[in-house]
Structure formats: structure tokens, C-alpha cells
Amino acid sequence: MLNLIDEALVKMNTGEFLNNIKKAFNDIFSQENINKINLMNYLPEDKWLDIKNYGLLLPFLAEKFGGRKANQFEIQEVLRIAGNYGVPVTLRTGIEGALVLQPLTEFGNNEQISKGLELILKGEGGGLAITEPETSGSAIAKEMQSYYEYVDENTIHLKSAKYWQGNSQSDFLLVAAKEKKDRKLSKTISLIFVPKEYIKYEVLQSEGLKAVRYAVNNIDAAIPAKYLMKLSESKANSLREFQNIFIRSRLQLIGMTHGIMEYIVKNIKKYSRNEIKFVEREIDEIEKRYEASKIMYNYTCNNVSPDKSVADKLMEANIIKSLSTDYTYEAAKTAQKLLGAKGFEAGHLMSNIAVDFRPFTIFEGPNDMLYADIYDQFSKATSEEKKSGIRISKEQTLYERFLSDKRFQEIKTSTENLLQKADDIINFMKNHTLNEIDQIKKVFTGKILSKLFVLSQTDAEDLSTFLIKDIKKDILDFEYC
């Protein structure tokens, strides 16, 4: 596998390596070349391969397979750097790194990994095929209908319809499917490495993100059984491992969104009328969201490792995915508005960001669903609390649970002191118990908790004021829903 990778890229220290990645993007997107690239359509494969040859995906690849030493900061940085060159560029980096390369090397055997690495590092790469046309994104583990069954010990028959996975037309897909046995579908999910020749596709005409090439993929074929990748022999562990793919992906997503935020902040002042007071206020709002993004970015860099399980970080992953994408989308919409007519001009540096970014608030779990899940995770005992015999009483107030939850307390700032500046937030949390939060109120409570998570990690007065103001808006929504 090492012959696929320039060993000099592996031996570089972090600073040298990241400078090398920046050089790759500067070369491809130089002023001389930028007029030849239309990111509203598709970055040519030869250009994409050029960037990958600089080592773009190596931080996602475990050291034992020829990648770089485990370093979460490097993963976040390559996603952030890519985000400075447009939404589709960082999205494709994340797809190939977090949703393809990491699961492939975690669950694949040597033959699958070797074949996959060759196609990723020297070809058009692959995608992760999960979502199905009949069920969209709802309860995919329960409702998934894609299945495989053994024809003989060397062959499986795979029948699957998937859509809205990035890189749908690339060299291969990792297809999620259940085993069918005695005419019944198992609850256990496996991944199947499916080369392009087994896949039929119909191009989807998406509103944005055309550079990521979405499609409906249909597979109805006999495939060598050696391409089957079992996540676990255990039904429970299989679903847990499947979920972990997305927990890790959501935690790492902040690299993409933070890079896009940087792109917005860097460019908005070039194209807006800064001397107008209201425009100044709107730009200030963008910059506050960027500061919140920086908190979440640092959290992932400091609390996640590519070679360690993230099973205990579901709540944090959902907070980072939902809040970072909401804040980035709000920043993108505001930027487009401030551009005036230019904000609707195809090809303008800033015009397509809001259109391209909108799906981030929906894919990998619609944000409102994730906010409700954040509340569910908050209101239950963590695995650490369970081990200590701690039970969470539903008679507790939101405030009592908040103070006892270490996920909000292992911080550099005293949250309780910060909240003293906002008596109405404390009063709200003291006036509502866990057992009175219904399905609709879960969403708004999840939003409040997400912002408290960020608030608990900042000393900055301006950012604290912004977050407290935002929390108060969520409280109003809660009270009037």
C-alpha cells in the first residue's frame, strides 16, 4: 500500500504538511487558473487528483496503512483549508476522508482496503451509500430495505436503491445493507464494497452542490462475497458501529463549516457597503457566529482522536453538527443579502454559498431532529454515570441536570458565573422539569443546550452576550410553541 503514497508526505511535521496542502490549493485555485474552474458545476478529476497527490487525505488514513500519525488537528485543518475554496471542495474532502476512507480502513479486510486505497488515491474515489429513495433520511437503520443474500459461499446477491450520497458516480460505493435469510431481513447492517461496474446510476438534478455529483444508484447484481464488510457479528454492536461512523463524521464536520465561515468572513467586507450602520451590525453578527464556530472547532481538535472511539460523544457530535451548520447557513444567507444583486449572480465568489450550504442543515440528520436528540441524550444518564450507579430523575429541573452533567462542566470557565448575567435563563431552567418537555419543546431545549455548550467554553464578553441573546430567542420559541 505504501507504493501509492509519497513517503516524504508522511515524514513531514505538521507545519510542513499543512503548508504543503495550502500550496496545493493555491496552485489549483491561483488567479491564473480560477477563471477556468466553475465550482457551480464540477472540479475536473485531474485537478482533484492533483490536490490528493499533495496528501490531502493522508490525515484520515491510519499510520499502519501508510497514512500520517494520528492527529485530529491535521484532519480538521485540511477540511478548514479546503473550506476556504468553496463548499463542494471541502464537502468532497470530508466525504472521501470521513465517510469512505475511515470506515473502509476500520472495517475492511486487507484486500478490500488495498483495492479501495488504489481507487481513492489514484482514481476518482468513492462514496458511502446509505439513504434510500423510499424512506429518505428517516430512521434509516430500521427502515433500510437494501439487502444481500448468499448465492453460495463465494457470491452474494445485492439488491439496493440509494440516493443523495456524494460521489455517486465515482469508482466504488460502500453500500449499507442488511442480510436476507429465509425471506427475512436481519436487523444487522453491513457495508459492501461495490465497484462501479455493478452500479447503475441516474444523475440527480440538485439545486446546488453540482460539483459533488449526486445520483440515484441502483444495484441488482451478483457480487463476490469477498467484498462484504461486516461491522460486527453482534446485532447490537453492528448498529452501534454503524452509528459511530456518523458520530465521528459529525464531530469532524466542524472543519468544513469553519473553513466556509472563514471564507465568508474574509470576503464579505470586500463586497459590502461597510459604512452603513445596519450592514456593520450584520457583519458583526456573522463574526460572532464565526467566533462560536472557533470554539466548536477547538473542541473537536482537543477532545477527539482519529484512533479512539467516539461512542461516548453522541450529544457533543449532534451539538457540533447542528449548531455549526445553522450558524454557517445564517452567515451565508446574511452575506448573500448584503451583496444585493451580486448575491444572485452565478459565478460570483459569494453567490453560491447559501444554495450549496443549505443541505448541510438537512443531511446526516435534519437539525431539528438532532436538537431533539440532544435533549434526549442530556436527560439520560451518561455511560460514566451509569457505571457509578447514578440515575437521572425526571423530576429534576433543567438547571439541576445542567449543573450535574459533566459534559457542560469540564470547561475552562465557570458556566454558573456566566449565567449570573442572565437571570431569566436561570429562571427558565429552574422552572421546567425534565418530565414536562414534550416532542416539540425538545427541539427548542436542544437549541438552548447547544448554545450553553459553547457559552460554557468562552471567556469572551462579546461572544457571551451574543449567545445569551440567542438563547433568549430560543426560550421565547419554547414558551410560545
GROMACS .gro file of C-alpha atoms in nm:
model
  481
    1MET     CA    1   0.000   0.000   0.000
    2LEU     CA    2   0.293   0.231   0.065
    3ASN     CA    3   0.372   0.247  -0.307
    4LEU     CA    4   0.055   0.452  -0.350
    5ILE     CA    5   0.184   0.723  -0.117
    6ASP     CA    6   0.481   0.958  -0.135
    7GLU     CA    7   0.670   0.872   0.184
    8ALA     CA    8   0.805   1.228   0.202
    9LEU     CA    9   0.447   1.344   0.276
   10VAL     CA   10   0.426   1.102   0.568
   11LYS     CA   11   0.759   1.215   0.717
   12MET     CA   12   0.677   1.588   0.716
   13ASN     CA   13   0.600   1.751   1.051
   14THR     CA   14   0.253   1.901   1.094
   15GLY     CA   15   0.354   2.255   0.993
   16GLU     CA   16   0.533   2.138   0.678
   17PHE     CA   17   0.249   1.908   0.583
   18LEU     CA   18  -0.023   2.172   0.621
   19ASN     CA   19   0.185   2.428   0.428
   20ASN     CA   20   0.212   2.167   0.154
   21ILE     CA   21  -0.169   2.132   0.146
   22LYS     CA   22  -0.209   2.511   0.128
   23LYS     CA   23   0.034   2.517  -0.164
   24ALA     CA   24  -0.175   2.256  -0.346
   25PHE     CA   25  -0.490   2.466  -0.316
   26ASN     CA   26  -0.305   2.788  -0.405
   27ASP     CA   27  -0.171   2.623  -0.720
   28ILE     CA   28  -0.505   2.480  -0.834
   29PHE     CA   29  -0.706   2.791  -0.747
   30SER     CA   30  -0.450   3.053  -0.842
   31GLN     CA   31  -0.569   3.369  -1.013
   32GLU     CA   32  -0.433   3.227  -1.336
   33ASN     CA   33  -0.643   2.909  -1.307
   34ILE     CA   34  -0.954   3.021  -1.122
   35ASN     CA   35  -1.128   3.153  -1.436
   36LYS     CA   36  -1.105   2.804  -1.587
   37ILE     CA   37  -1.284   2.639  -1.291
   38ASN     CA   38  -1.659   2.661  -1.235
   39LEU     CA   39  -1.737   2.524  -0.891
   40MET     CA   40  -2.109   2.552  -0.960
   41ASN     CA   41  -2.051   2.256  -1.192
   42TYR     CA   42  -1.761   2.021  -1.123
   43LEU     CA   43  -1.395   2.038  -1.029
   44PRO     CA   44  -1.224   1.836  -1.304
   45GLU     CA   45  -1.096   1.497  -1.188
   46ASP     CA   46  -0.738   1.572  -1.288
   47LYS     CA   47  -0.744   1.883  -1.065
   48TRP     CA   48  -0.892   1.688  -0.777
   49LEU     CA   49  -0.631   1.416  -0.817
   50ASP     CA   50  -0.356   1.682  -0.817
   51ILE     CA   51  -0.476   1.801  -0.475
   52LYS     CA   52  -0.495   1.445  -0.341
   53ASN     CA   53  -0.139   1.382  -0.462
   54TYR     CA   54  -0.026   1.654  -0.220
   55GLY     CA   55  -0.151   1.431   0.064
   56LEU     CA   56  -0.498   1.581   0.123
   57LEU     CA   57  -0.647   1.258   0.259
   58LEU     CA   58  -0.344   1.123   0.447
   59PRO     CA   59  -0.455   1.255   0.792
   60PHE     CA   60  -0.768   1.037   0.759
   61LEU     CA   61  -0.557   0.729   0.683
   62ALA     CA   62  -0.419   0.526   0.975
   63GLU     CA   63  -0.041   0.511   1.004
   64LYS     CA   64  -0.036   0.132   0.961
   65PHE     CA   65  -0.182   0.174   0.612
   66GLY     CA   66   0.075   0.433   0.509
   67GLY     CA   67  -0.105   0.742   0.638
   68ARG     CA   68   0.010   1.005   0.882
   69LYS     CA   69   0.040   0.965   1.257
   70ALA     CA   70  -0.300   1.003   1.428
   71ASN     CA   71  -0.361   1.376   1.464
   72GLN     CA   72  -0.713   1.519   1.484
   73PHE     CA   73  -0.583   1.872   1.434
   74GLU     CA   74  -0.448   1.777   1.090
   75ILE     CA   75  -0.786   1.630   0.989
   76GLN     CA   76  -0.966   1.946   1.096
   77GLU     CA   77  -0.709   2.167   0.926
   78VAL     CA   78  -0.730   2.003   0.583
   79LEU     CA   79  -1.110   2.036   0.599
   80ARG     CA   80  -1.080   2.400   0.709
   81ILE     CA   81  -0.827   2.485   0.438
   82ALA     CA   82  -1.049   2.320   0.174
   83GLY     CA   83  -1.348   2.520   0.303
   84ASN     CA   84  -1.167   2.839   0.203
   85TYR     CA   85  -1.205   2.732  -0.160
   86GLY     CA   86  -1.576   2.663  -0.168
   87VAL     CA   87  -1.843   2.436  -0.020
   88PRO     CA   88  -1.810   2.150  -0.272
   89VAL     CA   89  -1.431   2.127  -0.227
   90THR     CA   90  -1.443   2.077   0.149
   91LEU     CA   91  -1.750   1.852   0.121
   92ARG     CA   92  -1.574   1.618  -0.118
   93THR     CA   93  -1.271   1.613   0.112
   94GLY     CA   94  -1.497   1.516   0.401
   95ILE     CA   95  -1.683   1.253   0.201
   96GLU     CA   96  -1.369   1.076   0.082
   97GLY     CA   97  -1.191   1.114   0.416
   98ALA     CA   98  -1.454   1.071   0.689
   99LEU     CA   99  -1.728   0.872   0.515
  100VAL     CA  100  -1.519   0.646   0.290
  101LEU     CA  101  -1.154   0.621   0.392
  102GLN     CA  102  -1.211   0.595   0.769
  103PRO     CA  103  -1.488   0.327   0.752
  104LEU     CA  104  -1.301   0.136   0.481
  105THR     CA  105  -0.983   0.105   0.687
  106GLU     CA  106  -1.173   0.041   1.011
  107PHE     CA  107  -1.397  -0.240   0.886
  108GLY     CA  108  -1.238  -0.367   0.564
  109ASN     CA  109  -1.002  -0.660   0.521
  110ASN     CA  110  -0.660  -0.621   0.358
  111GLU     CA  111  -0.786  -0.695   0.007
  112GLN     CA  112  -1.077  -0.451   0.034
  113ILE     CA  113  -0.854  -0.182   0.182
  114SER     CA  114  -0.585  -0.229  -0.082
  115LYS     CA  115  -0.835  -0.204  -0.369
  116GLY     CA  116  -1.016   0.090  -0.209
  117LEU     CA  117  -0.697   0.287  -0.142
  118GLU     CA  118  -0.585   0.248  -0.501
  119LEU     CA  119  -0.916   0.387  -0.629
  120ILE     CA  120  -0.922   0.669  -0.371
  121LEU     CA  121  -0.560   0.783  -0.401
  122LYS     CA  122  -0.510   0.727  -0.774
  123GLY     CA  123  -0.863   0.739  -0.913
  124GLU     CA  124  -1.199   0.908  -0.862
  125GLY     CA  125  -1.252   0.768  -0.514
  126GLY     CA  126  -1.582   0.650  -0.371
  127GLY     CA  127  -1.891   0.731  -0.169
  128LEU     CA  128  -2.089   0.596   0.126
  129ALA     CA  129  -2.437   0.482   0.015
  130ILE     CA  130  -2.689   0.496   0.298
  131THR     CA  131  -3.001   0.700   0.213
  132GLU     CA  132  -3.282   0.532   0.018
  133PRO     CA  133  -3.543   0.693  -0.212
  134GLU     CA  134  -3.841   0.534  -0.038
  135THR     CA  135  -3.753   0.641   0.315
  136SER     CA  136  -3.530   0.946   0.258
  137GLY     CA  137  -3.339   1.016   0.580
  138SER     CA  138  -3.593   0.882   0.828
  139ALA     CA  139  -3.496   0.601   1.068
  140ILE     CA  140  -3.256   0.453   0.817
  141ALA     CA  141  -3.142   0.170   1.044
  142LYS     CA  142  -3.499   0.047   1.096
  143GLU     CA  143  -3.643   0.119   0.754
  144MET     CA  144  -3.348   0.032   0.532
  145GLN     CA  145  -3.461  -0.208   0.259
  146SER     CA  146  -3.132  -0.275   0.081
  147TYR     CA  147  -3.033  -0.636   0.131
  148TYR     CA  148  -2.788  -0.904   0.032
  149GLU     CA  149  -2.823  -1.282   0.043
  150TYR     CA  150  -2.575  -1.559  -0.016
  151VAL     CA  151  -2.599  -1.737  -0.351
  152ASP     CA  152  -2.314  -1.965  -0.250
  153GLU     CA  153  -2.013  -1.931  -0.020
  154ASN     CA  154  -1.829  -1.715  -0.276
  155THR     CA  155  -2.117  -1.499  -0.405
  156ILE     CA  156  -2.379  -1.268  -0.265
  157HIS     CA  157  -2.671  -1.110  -0.446
  158LEU     CA  158  -2.715  -0.741  -0.360
  159LYS     CA  159  -3.036  -0.553  -0.428
  160SER     CA  160  -3.021  -0.188  -0.334
  161ALA     CA  161  -3.151   0.155  -0.427
  162LYS     CA  162  -2.961   0.452  -0.281
  163TYR     CA  163  -2.951   0.825  -0.341
  164TRP     CA  164  -2.812   1.159  -0.229
  165GLN     CA  165  -2.472   1.020  -0.139
  166GLY     CA  166  -2.183   1.234  -0.256
  167ASN     CA  167  -1.953   1.089  -0.522
  168SER     CA  168  -2.240   0.874  -0.651
  169GLN     CA  169  -2.070   0.833  -0.989
  170SER     CA  170  -1.719   0.755  -0.866
  171ASP     CA  171  -1.515   0.433  -0.878
  172PHE     CA  172  -1.698   0.249  -0.598
  173LEU     CA  173  -1.956   0.279  -0.323
  174LEU     CA  174  -1.961   0.142   0.031
  175VAL     CA  175  -2.323   0.025   0.035
  176ALA     CA  176  -2.509  -0.027   0.363
  177ALA     CA  177  -2.738  -0.330   0.352
  178LYS     CA  178  -2.897  -0.599   0.571
  179GLU     CA  179  -2.860  -0.972   0.527
  180LYS     CA  180  -3.169  -1.153   0.397
  181LYS     CA  181  -3.211  -1.504   0.528
  182ASP     CA  182  -3.517  -1.729   0.499
  183ARG     CA  183  -3.700  -1.437   0.333
  184LYS     CA  184  -3.647  -1.216   0.639
  185LEU     CA  185  -3.429  -0.908   0.673
  186SER     CA  186  -3.185  -0.910   0.960
  187LYS     CA  187  -3.152  -0.601   1.179
  188THR     CA  188  -2.774  -0.626   1.143
  189ILE     CA  189  -2.622  -0.377   0.899
  190SER     CA  190  -2.312  -0.449   0.692
  191LEU     CA  191  -2.116  -0.247   0.438
  192ILE     CA  192  -2.041  -0.387   0.095
  193PHE     CA  193  -1.758  -0.263  -0.123
  194VAL     CA  194  -1.924  -0.230  -0.465
  195PRO     CA  195  -1.709  -0.141  -0.769
  196LYS     CA  196  -1.856   0.090  -1.033
  197GLU     CA  197  -1.926  -0.188  -1.287
  198TYR     CA  198  -2.206  -0.328  -1.068
  199ILE     CA  199  -2.384   0.006  -1.027
  200LYS     CA  200  -2.641   0.180  -1.244
  201TYR     CA  201  -2.698   0.547  -1.182
  202GLU     CA  202  -2.936   0.823  -1.280
  203VAL     CA  203  -2.797   1.173  -1.229
  204LEU     CA  204  -2.995   1.387  -0.981
  205GLN     CA  205  -3.057   1.748  -1.081
  206SER     CA  206  -2.979   1.913  -0.749
  207GLU     CA  207  -3.038   2.280  -0.673
  208GLY     CA  208  -2.678   2.321  -0.563
  209LEU     CA  209  -2.364   2.121  -0.488
  210LYS     CA  210  -2.346   2.018  -0.851
  211ALA     CA  211  -1.973   1.965  -0.807
  212VAL     CA  212  -2.038   1.664  -0.582
  213ARG     CA  213  -2.230   1.469  -0.850
  214TYR     CA  214  -2.535   1.324  -0.679
  215ALA     CA  215  -2.733   1.039  -0.833
  216VAL     CA  216  -2.986   0.763  -0.774
  217ASN     CA  217  -2.787   0.439  -0.761
  218ASN     CA  218  -2.945   0.103  -0.833
  219ILE     CA  219  -2.770  -0.229  -0.776
  220ASP     CA  220  -2.922  -0.567  -0.858
  221ALA     CA  221  -2.627  -0.796  -0.913
  222ALA     CA  222  -2.429  -1.098  -0.803
  223ILE     CA  223  -2.112  -0.973  -0.633
  224PRO     CA  224  -1.811  -1.163  -0.494
  225ALA     CA  225  -1.872  -1.235  -0.125
  226LYS     CA  226  -1.518  -1.116  -0.051
  227TYR     CA  227  -1.648  -0.758  -0.086
  228LEU     CA  228  -1.872  -0.795   0.222
  229MET     CA  229  -1.756  -0.587   0.522
  230LYS     CA  230  -1.925  -0.696   0.848
  231LEU     CA  231  -1.922  -0.420   1.109
  232SER     CA  232  -1.974  -0.675   1.386
  233GLU     CA  233  -2.112  -1.025   1.435
  234SER     CA  234  -2.332  -0.886   1.712
  235LYS     CA  235  -2.663  -0.726   1.616
  236ALA     CA  236  -2.633  -0.457   1.885
  237ASN     CA  237  -2.267  -0.388   1.812
  238SER     CA  238  -2.337  -0.369   1.438
  239LEU     CA  239  -2.586  -0.085   1.486
  240ARG     CA  240  -2.351   0.083   1.733
  241GLU     CA  241  -2.058   0.068   1.488
  242PHE     CA  242  -2.284   0.197   1.212
  243GLN     CA  243  -2.387   0.489   1.433
  244ASN     CA  244  -2.023   0.560   1.524
  245ILE     CA  245  -1.943   0.636   1.159
  246PHE     CA  246  -2.181   0.930   1.182
  247ILE     CA  247  -2.080   1.038   1.532
  248ARG     CA  248  -1.721   1.076   1.408
  249SER     CA  249  -1.832   1.242   1.085
  250ARG     CA  250  -2.048   1.496   1.273
  251LEU     CA  251  -1.765   1.582   1.512
  252GLN     CA  252  -1.528   1.635   1.219
  253LEU     CA  253  -1.785   1.834   1.017
  254ILE     CA  254  -1.682   2.147   1.207
  255GLY     CA  255  -1.363   2.154   0.998
  256MET     CA  256  -1.574   2.203   0.684
  257THR     CA  257  -1.813   2.458   0.831
  258HIS     CA  258  -1.535   2.655   0.999
  259GLY     CA  259  -1.344   2.683   0.672
  260ILE     CA  260  -1.658   2.804   0.495
  261MET     CA  261  -1.718   3.056   0.776
  262GLU     CA  262  -1.364   3.184   0.729
  263TYR     CA  263  -1.432   3.219   0.358
  264ILE     CA  264  -1.745   3.425   0.430
  265VAL     CA  265  -1.576   3.648   0.691
  266LYS     CA  266  -1.273   3.700   0.466
  267ASN     CA  267  -1.474   3.803   0.161
  268ILE     CA  268  -1.786   3.980   0.285
  269LYS     CA  269  -1.612   4.310   0.362
  270LYS     CA  270  -1.473   4.322   0.009
  271TYR     CA  271  -1.817   4.331  -0.147
  272SER     CA  272  -2.047   4.505   0.103
  273ARG     CA  273  -2.101   4.873   0.194
  274ASN     CA  274  -1.933   4.875   0.533
  275GLU     CA  275  -2.008   5.240   0.614
  276ILE     CA  276  -2.380   5.164   0.658
  277LYS     CA  277  -2.458   5.110   1.027
  278PHE     CA  278  -2.702   4.822   0.976
  279VAL     CA  279  -2.455   4.648   0.744
  280GLU     CA  280  -2.190   4.684   1.015
  281ARG     CA  281  -2.431   4.519   1.259
  282GLU     CA  282  -2.499   4.230   1.020
  283ILE     CA  283  -2.127   4.174   0.960
  284ASP     CA  284  -2.075   4.178   1.337
  285GLU     CA  285  -2.339   3.902   1.368
  286ILE     CA  286  -2.150   3.695   1.110
  287GLU     CA  287  -1.827   3.744   1.303
  288LYS     CA  288  -1.989   3.637   1.633
  289ARG     CA  289  -2.109   3.316   1.470
  290TYR     CA  290  -1.756   3.268   1.342
  291GLU     CA  291  -1.625   3.303   1.699
  292ALA     CA  292  -1.874   3.040   1.816
  293SER     CA  293  -1.755   2.819   1.530
  294LYS     CA  294  -1.397   2.858   1.653
  295ILE     CA  295  -1.499   2.726   1.997
  296MET     CA  296  -1.651   2.412   1.842
  297TYR     CA  297  -1.352   2.369   1.611
  298ASN     CA  298  -1.113   2.378   1.907
  299TYR     CA  299  -1.334   2.136   2.099
  300THR     CA  300  -1.302   1.869   1.829
  301CYS     CA  301  -0.928   1.927   1.787
  302ASN     CA  302  -0.872   1.886   2.163
  303ASN     CA  303  -1.126   1.616   2.256
  304VAL     CA  304  -1.139   1.377   1.960
  305SER     CA  305  -0.874   1.140   1.829
  306PRO     CA  306  -0.889   0.950   1.497
  307ASP     CA  307  -0.763   0.631   1.663
  308LYS     CA  308  -1.003   0.631   1.961
  309SER     CA  309  -1.372   0.552   1.992
  310VAL     CA  310  -1.622   0.839   1.987
  311ALA     CA  311  -1.915   0.628   2.111
  312ASP     CA  312  -1.945   0.845   2.424
  313LYS     CA  313  -1.977   1.171   2.229
  314LEU     CA  314  -2.317   1.143   2.059
  315MET     CA  315  -2.460   1.453   2.230
  316GLU     CA  316  -2.149   1.659   2.154
  317ALA     CA  317  -2.146   1.539   1.792
  318ASN     CA  318  -2.509   1.640   1.743
  319ILE     CA  319  -2.445   1.980   1.902
  320ILE     CA  320  -2.147   2.046   1.675
  321LYS     CA  321  -2.321   1.929   1.359
  322SER     CA  322  -2.648   2.113   1.415
  323LEU     CA  323  -2.521   2.441   1.564
  324SER     CA  324  -2.223   2.478   1.331
  325THR     CA  325  -2.436   2.423   1.021
  326ASP     CA  326  -2.716   2.651   1.146
  327TYR     CA  327  -2.470   2.930   1.223
  328THR     CA  328  -2.283   2.888   0.895
  329TYR     CA  329  -2.606   2.887   0.695
  330GLU     CA  330  -2.725   3.201   0.874
  331ALA     CA  331  -2.390   3.366   0.795
  332ALA     CA  332  -2.416   3.258   0.428
  333LYS     CA  333  -2.771   3.395   0.393
  334THR     CA  334  -2.673   3.725   0.554
  335ALA     CA  335  -2.369   3.754   0.327
  336GLN     CA  336  -2.581   3.690   0.019
  337LYS     CA  337  -2.830   3.954   0.129
  338LEU     CA  338  -2.554   4.212   0.189
  339LEU     CA  339  -2.423   4.155  -0.163
  340GLY     CA  340  -2.750   4.282  -0.308
  341ALA     CA  341  -2.799   4.181  -0.671
  342LYS     CA  342  -2.447   4.038  -0.683
  343GLY     CA  343  -2.565   3.777  -0.434
  344PHE     CA  344  -2.777   3.621  -0.706
  345GLU     CA  345  -2.518   3.640  -0.982
  346ALA     CA  346  -2.398   3.295  -1.095
  347GLY     CA  347  -2.023   3.258  -1.066
  348HIS     CA  348  -1.970   3.535  -0.811
  349LEU     CA  349  -1.729   3.432  -0.533
  350MET     CA  350  -2.002   3.465  -0.269
  351SER     CA  351  -2.324   3.396  -0.459
  352ASN     CA  352  -2.350   3.018  -0.443
  353ILE     CA  353  -2.255   2.958  -0.078
  354ALA     CA  354  -2.607   2.978   0.069
  355VAL     CA  355  -2.750   2.749  -0.202
  356ASP     CA  356  -2.466   2.499  -0.171
  357PHE     CA  357  -2.463   2.505   0.208
  358ARG     CA  358  -2.835   2.464   0.276
  359PRO     CA  359  -2.824   2.079   0.252
  360PHE     CA  360  -2.570   2.068   0.537
  361THR     CA  361  -2.856   2.154   0.775
  362ILE     CA  362  -3.052   1.853   0.645
  363PHE     CA  363  -2.803   1.578   0.552
  364GLU     CA  364  -2.667   1.344   0.823
  365GLY     CA  365  -2.981   1.418   1.023
  366PRO     CA  366  -3.204   1.726   0.987
  367ASN     CA  367  -3.100   1.975   1.253
  368ASP     CA  368  -3.437   1.990   1.430
  369MET     CA  369  -3.427   1.612   1.472
  370LEU     CA  370  -3.074   1.637   1.612
  371TYR     CA  371  -3.174   1.914   1.855
  372ALA     CA  372  -3.446   1.684   1.991
  373ASP     CA  373  -3.189   1.405   2.022
  374ILE     CA  374  -2.953   1.641   2.208
  375TYR     CA  375  -3.224   1.684   2.469
  376ASP     CA  376  -3.278   1.306   2.488
  377GLN     CA  377  -2.906   1.249   2.547
  378PHE     CA  378  -2.899   1.528   2.807
  379SER     CA  379  -3.194   1.387   3.000
  380LYS     CA  380  -3.046   1.035   3.027
  381ALA     CA  381  -2.754   0.914   3.237
  382THR     CA  382  -2.424   0.902   3.052
  383SER     CA  383  -2.233   0.572   3.037
  384GLU     CA  384  -1.999   0.710   3.305
  385GLU     CA  385  -2.293   0.799   3.530
  386LYS     CA  386  -2.447   0.454   3.478
  387LYS     CA  387  -2.121   0.289   3.586
  388SER     CA  388  -2.131   0.499   3.903
  389GLY     CA  389  -2.491   0.395   3.970
  390ILE     CA  390  -2.629   0.745   3.907
  391ARG     CA  391  -2.987   0.767   3.784
  392ILE     CA  392  -3.141   1.080   3.637
  393SER     CA  393  -3.471   1.167   3.800
  394LYS     CA  394  -3.728   1.311   3.560
  395GLU     CA  395  -3.835   1.537   3.848
  396GLN     CA  396  -3.506   1.726   3.818
  397THR     CA  397  -3.521   2.073   3.672
  398LEU     CA  398  -3.328   2.153   3.357
  399TYR     CA  399  -3.097   2.362   3.573
  400GLU     CA  400  -3.025   2.081   3.819
  401ARG     CA  401  -2.946   1.840   3.538
  402PHE     CA  402  -2.730   2.101   3.366
  403LEU     CA  403  -2.520   2.152   3.679
  404SER     CA  404  -2.471   1.777   3.728
  405ASP     CA  405  -2.382   1.700   3.364
  406LYS     CA  406  -2.003   1.688   3.333
  407ARG     CA  407  -2.024   1.740   2.958
  408PHE     CA  408  -2.105   2.103   3.038
  409GLN     CA  409  -1.880   2.135   3.341
  410GLU     CA  410  -1.538   2.010   3.226
  411ILE     CA  411  -1.455   2.356   3.099
  412LYS     CA  412  -1.220   2.645   3.150
  413THR     CA  413  -1.490   2.893   3.252
  414SER     CA  414  -1.747   2.878   3.529
  415THR     CA  415  -2.078   2.841   3.348
  416GLU     CA  416  -2.271   2.924   3.661
  417ASN     CA  417  -2.089   3.258   3.690
  418LEU     CA  418  -2.155   3.334   3.324
  419LEU     CA  419  -2.523   3.263   3.363
  420GLN     CA  420  -2.547   3.503   3.655
  421LYS     CA  421  -2.550   3.770   3.385
  422ALA     CA  422  -2.877   3.625   3.258
  423ASP     CA  423  -3.118   3.563   3.545
  424ASP     CA  424  -3.404   3.495   3.304
  425ILE     CA  425  -3.214   3.197   3.154
  426ILE     CA  426  -3.153   3.052   3.501
  427ASN     CA  427  -3.516   3.111   3.599
  428PHE     CA  428  -3.637   2.942   3.282
  429MET     CA  429  -3.419   2.636   3.352
  430LYS     CA  430  -3.530   2.622   3.715
  431ASN     CA  431  -3.899   2.645   3.620
  432HIS     CA  432  -3.905   2.341   3.390
  433THR     CA  433  -3.850   1.979   3.485
  434LEU     CA  434  -3.729   1.700   3.256
  435ASN     CA  435  -4.064   1.522   3.258
  436GLU     CA  436  -4.256   1.816   3.110
  437ILE     CA  437  -4.054   1.851   2.790
  438ASP     CA  438  -4.272   1.725   2.505
  439GLN     CA  439  -4.165   1.638   2.150
  440ILE     CA  440  -4.187   1.997   2.020
  441LYS     CA  441  -4.021   2.151   2.326
  442LYS     CA  442  -3.734   1.903   2.292
  443VAL     CA  443  -3.624   2.084   1.976
  444PHE     CA  444  -3.605   2.426   2.141
  445THR     CA  445  -3.447   2.283   2.455
  446GLY     CA  446  -3.183   2.116   2.237
  447LYS     CA  447  -3.107   2.452   2.076
  448ILE     CA  448  -3.067   2.613   2.419
  449LEU     CA  449  -2.836   2.333   2.537
  450SER     CA  450  -2.625   2.361   2.222
  451LYS     CA  451  -2.558   2.729   2.282
  452LEU     CA  452  -2.493   2.669   2.652
  453PHE     CA  453  -2.232   2.412   2.545
  454VAL     CA  454  -2.047   2.683   2.351
  455LEU     CA  455  -2.113   2.951   2.613
  456SER     CA  456  -1.953   2.730   2.878
  457GLN     CA  457  -1.626   2.731   2.685
  458THR     CA  458  -1.569   3.101   2.625
  459ASP     CA  459  -1.432   3.390   2.827
  460ALA     CA  460  -1.509   3.644   2.554
  461GLU     CA  461  -1.759   3.907   2.668
  462ASP     CA  462  -1.894   3.986   2.320
  463LEU     CA  463  -1.948   3.621   2.228
  464SER     CA  464  -2.112   3.550   2.566
  465THR     CA  465  -2.353   3.840   2.510
  466PHE     CA  466  -2.436   3.714   2.159
  467LEU     CA  467  -2.502   3.357   2.279
  468ILE     CA  468  -2.714   3.471   2.573
  469LYS     CA  469  -2.924   3.682   2.336
  470ASP     CA  470  -2.964   3.381   2.105
  471ILE     CA  471  -3.066   3.157   2.396
  472LYS     CA  472  -3.332   3.408   2.497
  473LYS     CA  473  -3.483   3.385   2.147
  474ASP     CA  474  -3.500   3.006   2.183
  475ILE     CA  475  -3.670   3.046   2.522
  476LEU     CA  476  -3.938   3.262   2.359
  477ASP     CA  477  -3.992   2.993   2.094
  478PHE     CA  478  -4.015   2.734   2.371
  479GLU     CA  479  -4.271   2.935   2.565
  480TYR     CA  480  -4.493   3.009   2.264
  481CYS     CA  481  -4.473   2.680   2.076
   0.00000   0.00000   0.00000
